[in-house]
Amino acid sequence: MKIVKKVLIVIAIIIAIPLVIALFVKKDYAVEREITINKPEADVFGYIRQLKNQDHFNKWTMPDPNMKREFQGTDGTVGFVYAWDSQNDKVGAGSQKITNITEGDRIDYTIHFLRPFEGDANTYMATEPVAPAQTKVKWAFTGTSNYPMNFMNLFIDNFLGKDLAISLNNLKGVLERS
């Protein structure tokens, strides 16, 4: 009986530690990565403003090329919605909407995730000329995680940032080959 009691105490402590830590972790998060692409800014911006092009570089869409996709509106314009639904948990289901475009500079989106977890995020992609044939692309995510899920904010920069970097490297490869 003493062993069972000790095991239960250890389990309770293991559960309690992240819950206590989460009390002190910020609820808001921001993750960004950038890359320089050897293409003029107009070419890069023209490509990334089309949400459908993310299928060619976005790490999160690549595990399921047969996922169900639905589109509403005109791609590359404010209000366009790209919705996806996949049985693959690495892809899940959700939608992304273009909320603002600053021509030649920045595209803002909202993302609503349905599966494998429910949540919302704001994201943007921005371009900045480095030279006539070089463009810096920044991709950023911001959001809020409610308690106790905000505990994961301690690790989000590493996990999400790695995926953003992979996707930006894919984008660089696509654009520099064309």
Coordinates of N, CA, C and O in Angstrom, one line a residue:
M1 N 0.8 -1.2 0.0 CA 0.0 0.0 0.0 C 0.9 1.3 0.0 O 0.5 2.3 -0.6
K2 N 2.0 1.2 0.7 CA 2.9 2.4 0.7 C 3.4 2.7 -0.7 O 3.6 3.9 -1.0
I3 N 3.7 1.6 -1.4 CA 4.2 1.9 -2.8 C 3.2 2.5 -3.7 O 3.5 3.5 -4.4
V4 N 2.0 2.1 -3.6 CA 0.9 2.7 -4.4 C 0.7 4.2 -4.0 O 0.6 5.0 -4.8
K5 N 0.8 4.5 -2.7 CA 0.7 5.8 -2.2 C 1.8 6.7 -2.8 O 1.6 7.8 -3.2
K6 N 3.0 6.2 -2.7 CA 4.2 6.9 -3.2 C 4.1 7.1 -4.7 O 4.4 8.2 -5.2
V7 N 3.6 6.1 -5.5 CA 3.4 6.3 -6.9 C 2.4 7.3 -7.2 O 2.6 8.2 -8.1
L8 N 1.3 7.3 -6.5 CA 0.2 8.4 -6.7 C 0.8 9.8 -6.4 O 0.4 10.7 -7.1
I9 N 1.6 9.9 -5.3 CA 2.1 11.2 -5.0 C 3.1 11.7 -6.1 O 3.0 12.8 -6.5
V10 N 3.9 10.8 -6.6 CA 4.8 11.1 -7.7 C 4.0 11.6 -9.0 O 4.3 12.6 -9.6
I11 N 3.0 10.8 -9.3 CA 2.1 11.2 -10.4 C 1.5 12.5 -10.2 O 1.5 13.4 -11.1
A12 N 1.0 12.8 -9.0 CA 0.4 14.1 -8.7 C 1.4 15.2 -8.9 O 1.0 16.3 -9.4
I13 N 2.6 15.0 -8.4 CA 3.6 16.0 -8.6 C 4.0 16.3 -10.0 O 4.1 17.4 -10.5
I14 N 4.1 15.2 -10.8 CA 4.4 15.3 -12.2 C 3.3 16.1 -13.0 O 3.6 16.9 -13.8
I15 N 2.1 15.9 -12.6 CA 1.0 16.6 -13.2 C 0.9 18.1 -12.7 O 0.7 19.0 -13.5
A16 N 1.2 18.3 -11.4 CA 1.1 19.6 -10.8 C 2.2 20.6 -11.3 O 2.0 21.8 -11.5
I17 N 3.4 20.1 -11.6 CA 4.5 21.0 -12.0 C 4.2 21.8 -13.2 O 4.3 23.0 -13.2
P18 N 3.8 21.2 -14.4 CA 3.5 22.0 -15.5 C 2.3 22.9 -15.3 O 2.3 24.1 -15.8
L19 N 1.3 22.5 -14.5 CA 0.2 23.4 -14.2 C 0.6 24.6 -13.4 O 0.2 25.7 -13.6
V20 N 1.5 24.4 -12.4 CA 2.0 25.6 -11.7 C 2.9 26.5 -12.6 O 2.8 27.7 -12.5
I21 N 3.8 25.9 -13.3 CA 4.6 26.7 -14.2 C 3.8 27.5 -15.2 O 4.0 28.6 -15.5
A22 N 2.7 26.9 -15.7 CA 1.8 27.6 -16.7 C 1.2 28.8 -16.1 O 0.9 29.8 -16.8
L23 N 1.1 28.9 -14.8 CA 0.5 30.1 -14.1 C 1.4 31.3 -14.4 O 1.0 32.5 -14.3
F24 N 2.7 31.1 -14.7 CA 3.7 32.1 -14.8 C 4.2 32.3 -16.3 O 5.0 33.2 -16.5
V25 N 3.6 31.5 -17.2 CA 4.0 31.6 -18.6 C 3.1 32.6 -19.3 O 1.9 32.5 -19.1
K26 N 3.6 33.5 -20.2 CA 2.8 34.4 -21.0 C 1.8 33.6 -21.8 O 2.2 32.5 -22.3
K27 N 0.7 34.1 -22.0 CA -0.4 33.5 -22.8 C -0.1 33.8 -24.3 O -0.5 33.0 -25.2
D28 N 0.5 34.9 -24.6 CA 0.7 35.3 -26.0 C 2.0 34.8 -26.5 O 3.0 34.7 -25.7
Y29 N 2.1 34.4 -27.8 CA 3.3 34.0 -28.4 C 3.5 34.6 -29.7 O 2.6 35.1 -30.3
A30 N 4.8 34.7 -30.1 CA 5.1 35.2 -31.4 C 6.4 34.5 -31.9 O 7.3 34.3 -31.2
V31 N 6.3 34.0 -33.1 CA 7.4 33.2 -33.7 C 7.6 33.7 -35.1 O 6.6 33.9 -35.9
E32 N 8.8 34.0 -35.5 CA 9.1 34.4 -36.9 C 10.4 33.9 -37.3 O 11.3 33.6 -36.6
R33 N 10.5 33.7 -38.6 CA 11.7 33.3 -39.3 C 11.8 34.0 -40.6 O 10.7 34.5 -41.2
E34 N 13.0 34.1 -41.2 CA 13.1 34.8 -42.4 C 14.2 34.2 -43.3 O 15.0 33.4 -42.7
I35 N 14.2 34.5 -44.5 CA 15.1 33.9 -45.5 C 15.3 34.9 -46.6 O 14.4 35.7 -46.9
T36 N 16.5 34.9 -47.3 CA 16.7 35.7 -48.4 C 16.6 34.8 -49.7 O 17.2 33.8 -49.8
I37 N 15.8 35.3 -50.6 CA 15.6 34.6 -51.9 C 16.2 35.3 -53.0 O 16.0 36.6 -53.1
N38 N 16.9 34.7 -53.9 CA 17.5 35.3 -55.1 C 16.5 35.5 -56.2 O 16.6 34.9 -57.3
K39 N 15.6 36.4 -56.0 CA 14.6 36.8 -57.0 C 14.2 38.2 -56.6 O 14.2 38.6 -55.4
P40 N 13.7 39.0 -57.6 CA 13.2 40.3 -57.3 C 12.0 40.3 -56.4 O 11.2 39.4 -56.5
E41 N 11.8 41.4 -55.7 CA 10.7 41.4 -54.7 C 9.3 41.2 -55.4 O 8.4 40.6 -54.9
A42 N 9.1 41.8 -56.6 CA 7.8 41.7 -57.3 C 7.5 40.3 -57.6 O 6.4 39.8 -57.4
D43 N 8.5 39.5 -58.0 CA 8.3 38.1 -58.3 C 7.9 37.3 -57.0 O 7.0 36.5 -57.0
V44 N 8.7 37.6 -56.0 CA 8.4 36.8 -54.7 C 7.1 37.2 -54.1 O 6.3 36.3 -53.8
F45 N 6.8 38.5 -54.1 CA 5.5 38.9 -53.5 C 4.3 38.3 -54.4 O 3.3 37.9 -53.8
G46 N 4.5 38.4 -55.7 CA 3.4 37.9 -56.6 C 3.1 36.4 -56.3 O 2.0 36.0 -56.4
Y47 N 4.2 35.7 -56.0 CA 4.0 34.2 -55.7 C 3.4 34.0 -54.4 O 2.4 33.2 -54.3
I48 N 3.9 34.6 -53.3 CA 3.4 34.3 -52.0 C 2.0 34.8 -51.7 O 1.3 34.3 -50.8
R49 N 1.5 35.8 -52.5 CA 0.2 36.4 -52.2 C -0.9 35.4 -52.6 O -2.0 35.5 -52.2
Q50 N -0.5 34.4 -53.4 CA -1.5 33.4 -53.9 C -1.4 32.2 -52.8 O -0.5 31.5 -52.8
L51 N -2.5 32.1 -52.0 CA -2.5 31.1 -51.0 C -2.4 29.7 -51.5 O -1.8 28.8 -50.9
K52 N -2.9 29.5 -52.7 CA -2.8 28.1 -53.3 C -1.4 27.7 -53.5 O -1.1 26.5 -53.5
N53 N -0.5 28.7 -53.7 CA 0.9 28.3 -53.9 C 1.6 27.7 -52.6 O 2.6 27.1 -52.7
Q54 N 0.9 27.9 -51.5 CA 1.5 27.3 -50.3 C 1.6 25.8 -50.4 O 2.4 25.1 -49.7
D55 N 0.8 25.2 -51.2 CA 0.8 23.7 -51.4 C 2.2 23.3 -51.9 O 2.6 22.1 -51.8
H56 N 2.9 24.2 -52.6 CA 4.2 23.9 -53.1 C 5.4 24.1 -52.2 O 6.5 23.7 -52.5
F57 N 5.2 24.8 -51.0 CA 6.3 25.0 -50.1 C 6.0 24.8 -48.7 O 6.9 24.7 -47.8
N58 N 4.7 24.9 -48.3 CA 4.3 24.8 -46.9 C 4.5 23.4 -46.3 O 3.8 22.5 -46.8
K59 N 5.3 23.3 -45.3 CA 5.6 22.0 -44.7 C 4.3 21.3 -44.2 O 4.2 20.1 -44.2
W60 N 3.4 22.1 -43.8 CA 2.2 21.5 -43.1 C 1.2 20.9 -44.1 O 0.4 20.1 -43.8
T61 N 1.3 21.3 -45.4 CA 0.3 20.7 -46.4 C 0.9 19.5 -47.1 O 0.2 18.7 -47.7
M62 N 2.2 19.4 -47.1 CA 2.9 18.4 -47.9 C 2.7 16.9 -47.5 O 2.7 16.1 -48.3
P63 N 2.4 16.6 -46.2 CA 2.2 15.2 -45.9 C 1.0 14.6 -46.5 O 0.9 13.3 -46.5
D64 N 0.0 15.4 -47.0 CA -1.2 14.8 -47.6 C -1.5 15.5 -48.9 O -2.4 16.4 -48.9
P65 N -0.9 15.2 -50.0 CA -1.2 15.8 -51.2 C -2.7 15.6 -51.7 O -3.2 16.3 -52.6
N66 N -3.4 14.6 -51.1 CA -4.8 14.3 -51.5 C -5.8 14.9 -50.5 O -7.0 14.5 -50.6
M67 N -5.4 15.8 -49.6 CA -6.3 16.3 -48.7 C -7.4 17.1 -49.4 O -7.2 17.6 -50.5
K68 N -8.6 17.2 -48.8 CA -9.7 17.9 -49.4 C -9.4 19.4 -49.2 O -9.0 19.9 -48.1
R69 N -9.6 20.2 -50.3 CA -9.3 21.6 -50.3 C -10.6 22.3 -50.8 O -11.2 21.9 -51.7
E70 N -10.9 23.4 -50.2 CA -12.1 24.3 -50.6 C -11.6 25.7 -50.6 O -10.8 26.1 -49.8
F71 N -12.1 26.4 -51.6 CA -11.7 27.8 -51.8 C -12.9 28.7 -51.9 O -13.9 28.3 -52.5
Q72 N -12.8 29.9 -51.3 CA -13.9 30.9 -51.4 C -13.2 32.2 -51.7 O -12.3 32.7 -51.1
G73 N -13.7 32.8 -52.8 CA -13.2 34.1 -53.2 C -12.2 34.0 -54.3 O -12.0 33.0 -54.9
T74 N -11.5 35.1 -54.5 CA -10.4 35.2 -55.5 C -9.1 35.1 -54.8 O -8.8 36.0 -54.0
D75 N -8.3 34.1 -55.2 CA -7.0 33.9 -54.6 C -6.1 35.2 -54.8 O -6.2 35.8 -55.8
G76 N -5.4 35.5 -53.7 CA -4.5 36.7 -53.8 C -5.2 38.0 -53.5 O -4.6 39.1 -53.6
T77 N -6.5 37.9 -53.0 CA -7.2 39.2 -52.6 C -7.7 39.0 -51.2 O -7.9 37.9 -50.7
V78 N -7.9 40.2 -50.6 CA -8.5 40.2 -49.2 C -9.8 39.4 -49.2 O -10.7 39.7 -50.1
G79 N -10.0 38.6 -48.2 CA -11.2 37.8 -48.1 C -11.1 36.4 -48.6 O -12.0 35.6 -48.3
F80 N -10.1 36.1 -49.4 CA -9.9 34.7 -50.0 C -9.7 33.7 -48.8 O -9.0 34.0 -47.9
V81 N -10.4 32.6 -48.9 CA -10.3 31.6 -47.8 C -9.9 30.3 -48.5 O -10.4 29.8 -49.5
Y82 N -8.9 29.7 -47.9 CA -8.3 28.4 -48.2 C -8.6 27.4 -47.0 O -8.1 27.6 -46.0
A83 N -9.5 26.5 -47.3 CA -9.9 25.5 -46.2 C -9.3 24.1 -46.6 O -9.3 23.8 -47.8
W84 N -8.9 23.4 -45.6 CA -8.3 22.1 -45.8 C -8.9 21.1 -44.8 O -9.3 21.5 -43.7
D85 N -8.9 19.8 -45.2 CA -9.4 18.8 -44.4 C -8.7 17.5 -44.7 O -8.8 17.0 -45.9
S86 N -7.9 16.9 -43.8 CA -7.2 15.7 -44.0 C -7.3 14.8 -42.8 O -7.5 15.3 -41.7
Q87 N -7.3 13.5 -43.1 CA -7.4 12.5 -42.0 C -6.0 12.4 -41.4 O -5.9 11.8 -40.3
N88 N -5.0 12.9 -42.0 CA -3.6 12.8 -41.5 C -3.5 13.8 -40.4 O -3.7 15.0 -40.6
D89 N -3.1 13.4 -39.2 CA -3.0 14.3 -38.0 C -1.9 15.4 -38.2 O -2.0 16.4 -37.5
K90 N -1.0 15.1 -39.0 CA 0.1 16.1 -39.3 C -0.5 17.3 -40.1 O 0.1 18.4 -40.1
V91 N -1.6 17.1 -40.7 CA -2.2 18.1 -41.6 C -3.5 18.7 -40.9 O -3.7 19.9 -40.8
G92 N -4.3 17.8 -40.4 CA -5.5 18.2 -39.7 C -6.6 18.9 -40.6 O -6.7 18.6 -41.8
A93 N -7.3 19.8 -40.0 CA -8.3 20.5 -40.7 C -8.4 21.9 -40.2 O -8.0 22.2 -39.0
G94 N -8.7 22.9 -41.1 CA -8.8 24.3 -40.7 C -9.0 25.1 -41.9 O -9.3 24.7 -43.0
S95 N -8.8 26.4 -41.7 CA -9.0 27.4 -42.8 C -8.0 28.6 -42.6 O -7.7 28.9 -41.4
Q96 N -7.7 29.2 -43.7 CA -6.8 30.3 -43.6 C -7.4 31.4 -44.5 O -7.9 31.1 -45.6
K97 N -7.5 32.6 -44.0 CA -8.1 33.7 -44.7 C -7.2 34.9 -44.9 O -6.5 35.3 -43.9
I98 N -7.1 35.5 -46.1 CA -6.3 36.7 -46.3 C -7.1 37.9 -45.7 O -8.3 38.1 -46.1
T99 N -6.6 38.6 -44.7 CA -7.3 39.7 -44.0 C -6.8 41.0 -44.5 O -7.5 42.0 -44.3
N100 N -5.6 41.1 -45.0 CA -5.0 42.4 -45.4 C -3.9 42.2 -46.3 O -3.1 41.3 -46.2
I101 N -3.8 43.1 -47.3 CA -2.6 43.1 -48.2 C -2.1 44.5 -48.4 O -2.8 45.4 -48.7
T102 N -0.8 44.6 -48.0 CA -0.1 45.9 -48.3 C 0.7 45.6 -49.5 O 1.7 44.8 -49.4
E103 N 0.3 46.1 -50.7 CA 0.9 45.7 -52.0 C 2.4 45.7 -52.0 O 3.0 46.8 -51.6
G104 N 3.0 44.6 -52.4 CA 4.4 44.6 -52.5 C 5.2 44.5 -51.2 O 6.4 44.5 -51.2
D105 N 4.5 44.4 -50.1 CA 5.1 44.4 -48.8 C 4.7 43.3 -47.9 O 5.6 42.6 -47.3
R106 N 3.4 43.1 -47.6 CA 2.9 42.2 -46.6 C 1.6 41.7 -46.8 O 0.7 42.4 -47.4
I107 N 1.4 40.4 -46.4 CA 0.1 39.8 -46.5 C -0.3 39.2 -45.1 O 0.5 38.5 -44.5
D108 N -1.4 39.6 -44.6 CA -1.9 39.2 -43.3 C -2.9 38.1 -43.4 O -3.8 38.2 -44.3
Y109 N -2.9 37.1 -42.6 CA -3.9 36.0 -42.6 C -4.4 35.7 -41.2 O -3.7 36.0 -40.2
T110 N -5.5 35.1 -41.1 CA -6.0 34.5 -39.9 C -6.1 33.0 -40.2 O -6.5 32.6 -41.3
I111 N -5.8 32.2 -39.2 CA -5.9 30.7 -39.4 C -6.7 30.2 -38.3 O -6.5 30.6 -37.1
H112 N -7.7 29.4 -38.6 CA -8.5 28.7 -37.7 C -8.3 27.2 -37.8 O -8.6 26.6 -38.8
F113 N -7.7 26.6 -36.7 CA -7.4 25.2 -36.7 C -8.6 24.4 -36.1 O -9.1 24.9 -35.1
L114 N -9.0 23.4 -36.7 CA -10.1 22.5 -36.2 C -9.6 21.2 -35.6 O -10.0 20.7 -34.6
R115 N -8.6 20.6 -36.3 CA -8.0 19.3 -35.9 C -6.5 19.4 -36.3 O -6.2 20.0 -37.3
P116 N -5.6 18.8 -35.6 CA -5.8 17.9 -34.4 C -6.1 18.6 -33.1 O -6.4 18.0 -32.1
F117 N -6.0 20.0 -33.1 CA -6.4 20.8 -32.0 C -7.1 22.0 -32.5 O -7.0 22.4 -33.7
E118 N -8.0 22.6 -31.7 CA -8.7 23.7 -32.1 C -8.0 25.0 -31.6 O -7.5 25.0 -30.5
G119 N -7.9 26.0 -32.4 CA -7.3 27.2 -32.0 C -7.2 28.2 -33.2 O -7.6 27.9 -34.3
D120 N -6.8 29.4 -32.9 CA -6.7 30.5 -33.9 C -5.3 31.1 -33.8 O -4.6 31.1 -32.7
A121 N -4.8 31.6 -34.9 CA -3.5 32.3 -35.0 C -3.6 33.3 -36.0 O -4.4 33.3 -37.0
N122 N -2.8 34.3 -35.9 CA -2.6 35.4 -36.9 C -1.2 35.2 -37.4 O -0.3 34.8 -36.7
T123 N -1.1 35.4 -38.7 CA 0.2 35.2 -39.4 C 0.3 36.2 -40.5 O -0.6 36.8 -41.0
Y124 N 1.6 36.4 -40.8 CA 1.8 37.3 -42.0 C 3.1 36.8 -42.7 O 3.9 36.2 -42.1
M125 N 3.1 37.2 -44.0 CA 4.4 37.0 -44.7 C 4.7 38.4 -45.3 O 3.8 39.1 -45.8
A126 N 5.9 38.8 -45.1 CA 6.4 40.1 -45.6 C 7.6 40.0 -46.4 O 8.4 39.1 -46.2
T127 N 7.7 40.9 -47.4 CA 8.9 40.9 -48.3 C 9.6 42.3 -48.1 O 9.0 43.3 -47.8
E128 N 10.9 42.2 -48.3 CA 11.7 43.4 -48.3 C 12.9 43.2 -49.3 O 13.6 42.2 -49.2
P129 N 13.0 44.2 -50.2 CA 14.1 44.1 -51.1 C 15.5 44.2 -50.4 O 15.7 45.1 -49.6
V130 N 16.4 43.3 -50.8 CA 17.8 43.4 -50.3 C 18.7 44.0 -51.3 O 19.6 44.7 -51.1
A131 N 18.4 43.6 -52.6 CA 19.1 44.0 -53.7 C 18.1 43.9 -54.9 O 17.0 43.3 -54.7
P132 N 18.4 44.4 -56.1 CA 17.5 44.3 -57.2 C 17.0 42.8 -57.5 O 15.8 42.6 -57.9
A133 N 17.8 41.9 -57.2 CA 17.4 40.5 -57.5 C 17.5 39.6 -56.2 O 17.7 38.4 -56.3
Q134 N 17.3 40.3 -55.1 CA 17.3 39.5 -53.8 C 16.2 40.1 -52.9 O 16.0 41.3 -52.8
T135 N 15.4 39.2 -52.3 CA 14.3 39.6 -51.4 C 14.4 38.8 -50.1 O 14.5 37.6 -50.1
K136 N 14.2 39.6 -49.0 CA 14.1 38.9 -47.7 C 12.6 38.7 -47.5 O 11.7 39.5 -47.7
V137 N 12.3 37.4 -47.1 CA 10.9 37.0 -46.8 C 10.8 36.7 -45.3 O 11.6 35.9 -44.8
K138 N 9.9 37.3 -44.6 CA 9.7 37.0 -43.2 C 8.3 36.4 -43.1 O 7.3 36.8 -43.6
W139 N 8.2 35.3 -42.3 CA 7.0 34.6 -42.0 C 6.8 34.6 -40.5 O 7.7 34.1 -39.8
A140 N 5.7 35.1 -40.0 CA 5.5 35.2 -38.5 C 4.1 34.7 -38.1 O 3.2 34.8 -38.9
F141 N 4.1 34.1 -36.9 CA 2.8 33.6 -36.3 C 2.7 34.3 -35.0 O 3.7 34.4 -34.2
T142 N 1.5 34.7 -34.6 CA 1.2 35.2 -33.3 C -0.1 34.6 -32.8 O -1.0 34.3 -33.7
G143 N -0.3 34.5 -31.6 CA -1.5 33.9 -31.0 C -1.5 33.9 -29.5 O -0.6 34.4 -28.9
T144 N -2.6 33.4 -29.0 CA -2.8 33.3 -27.6 C -3.1 31.9 -27.2 O -4.0 31.3 -27.8
S145 N -2.5 31.4 -26.2 CA -2.8 30.1 -25.6 C -3.4 30.2 -24.2 O -2.7 30.8 -23.4
N146 N -4.6 29.7 -24.0 CA -5.2 29.9 -22.7 C -4.5 28.9 -21.7 O -4.0 27.8 -22.1
Y147 N -4.7 29.2 -20.4 CA -4.2 28.3 -19.4 C -5.0 27.0 -19.5 O -6.2 27.0 -19.6
P148 N -4.4 25.8 -19.3 CA -3.0 25.5 -19.1 C -2.1 25.3 -20.3 O -1.0 25.0 -20.2
M149 N -2.8 25.4 -21.5 CA -2.1 25.2 -22.8 C -0.9 26.2 -23.0 O 0.0 25.9 -23.8
N150 N -1.0 27.3 -22.3 CA 0.1 28.3 -22.4 C 1.4 27.7 -22.0 O 2.5 28.2 -22.3
F151 N 1.4 26.6 -21.2 CA 2.7 25.9 -20.9 C 3.5 25.6 -22.1 O 4.7 25.7 -22.1
M152 N 2.8 25.2 -23.2 CA 3.4 24.9 -24.5 C 4.1 26.1 -25.1 O 5.0 25.9 -26.0
N153 N 3.8 27.3 -24.7 CA 4.5 28.5 -25.3 C 6.0 28.5 -24.9 O 6.7 29.2 -25.6
L154 N 6.4 27.7 -23.9 CA 7.8 27.6 -23.6 C 8.6 26.9 -24.7 O 9.8 27.1 -24.9
F155 N 7.9 26.2 -25.5 CA 8.5 25.3 -26.6 C 8.1 25.7 -28.0 O 8.6 25.2 -28.9
I156 N 7.2 26.7 -28.1 CA 6.6 26.9 -29.4 C 7.6 27.5 -30.4 O 7.5 27.2 -31.6
D157 N 8.5 28.4 -29.9 CA 9.4 29.0 -30.9 C 10.3 27.9 -31.6 O 10.5 27.9 -32.8
N158 N 10.7 26.9 -30.8 CA 11.5 25.8 -31.4 C 10.7 25.0 -32.3 O 11.1 24.7 -33.5
F159 N 9.5 24.5 -31.9 CA 8.7 23.7 -32.8 C 8.1 24.4 -34.0 O 8.3 23.9 -35.1
L160 N 7.5 25.5 -33.8 CA 6.9 26.2 -34.9 C 7.9 26.9 -35.8 O 7.9 26.9 -37.0
G161 N 9.0 27.4 -35.1 CA 10.0 28.0 -35.9 C 10.8 27.1 -36.8 O 11.1 27.5 -37.9
K162 N 11.0 25.9 -36.4 CA 11.6 24.9 -37.2 C 10.8 24.6 -38.5 O 11.3 24.6 -39.6
D163 N 9.5 24.5 -38.3 CA 8.6 24.3 -39.4 C 8.5 25.5 -40.4 O 8.5 25.3 -41.6
L164 N 8.6 26.7 -39.8 CA 8.6 27.9 -40.6 C 9.9 27.9 -41.4 O 9.9 28.3 -42.6
A165 N 11.0 27.6 -40.8 CA 12.3 27.6 -41.5 C 12.3 26.6 -42.7 O 12.8 26.9 -43.8
I166 N 11.8 25.4 -42.4 CA 11.7 24.4 -43.5 C 10.8 24.9 -44.6 O 11.2 24.8 -45.8
S167 N 9.7 25.5 -44.3 CA 8.8 26.0 -45.4 C 9.4 27.1 -46.2 O 9.3 27.2 -47.4
L168 N 10.2 28.0 -45.5 CA 10.8 29.1 -46.2 C 12.0 28.6 -47.1 O 12.2 29.1 -48.2
N169 N 12.7 27.6 -46.6 CA 13.7 26.9 -47.5 C 13.0 26.3 -48.7 O 13.6 26.4 -49.8
N170 N 11.9 25.7 -48.5 CA 11.2 25.1 -49.6 C 10.8 26.2 -50.6 O 10.9 26.1 -51.8
L171 N 10.3 27.3 -50.1 CA 9.9 28.5 -50.9 C 11.1 29.0 -51.7 O 11.0 29.2 -52.9
K172 N 12.2 29.1 -51.1 CA 13.4 29.5 -51.7 C 13.8 28.6 -52.9 O 14.0 29.1 -54.0
G173 N 13.7 27.3 -52.6 CA 14.0 26.3 -53.7 C 13.0 26.5 -54.9 O 13.4 26.4 -56.0
V174 N 11.7 26.6 -54.6 CA 10.7 26.7 -55.6 C 11.0 27.9 -56.5 O 11.0 27.9 -57.7
L175 N 11.2 29.1 -55.8 CA 11.3 30.3 -56.6 C 12.6 30.4 -57.3 O 12.7 31.0 -58.4
E176 N 13.7 29.9 -56.7 CA 15.0 30.1 -57.4 C 15.1 29.1 -58.5 O 16.0 29.3 -59.4
R177 N 14.3 28.0 -58.6 CA 14.3 27.1 -59.7 C 13.5 27.6 -60.9 O 13.7 27.2 -62.0
S178 N 12.6 28.5 -60.6 CA 11.7 29.0 -61.7 C 12.3 30.2 -62.5 O 13.2 30.8 -62.1

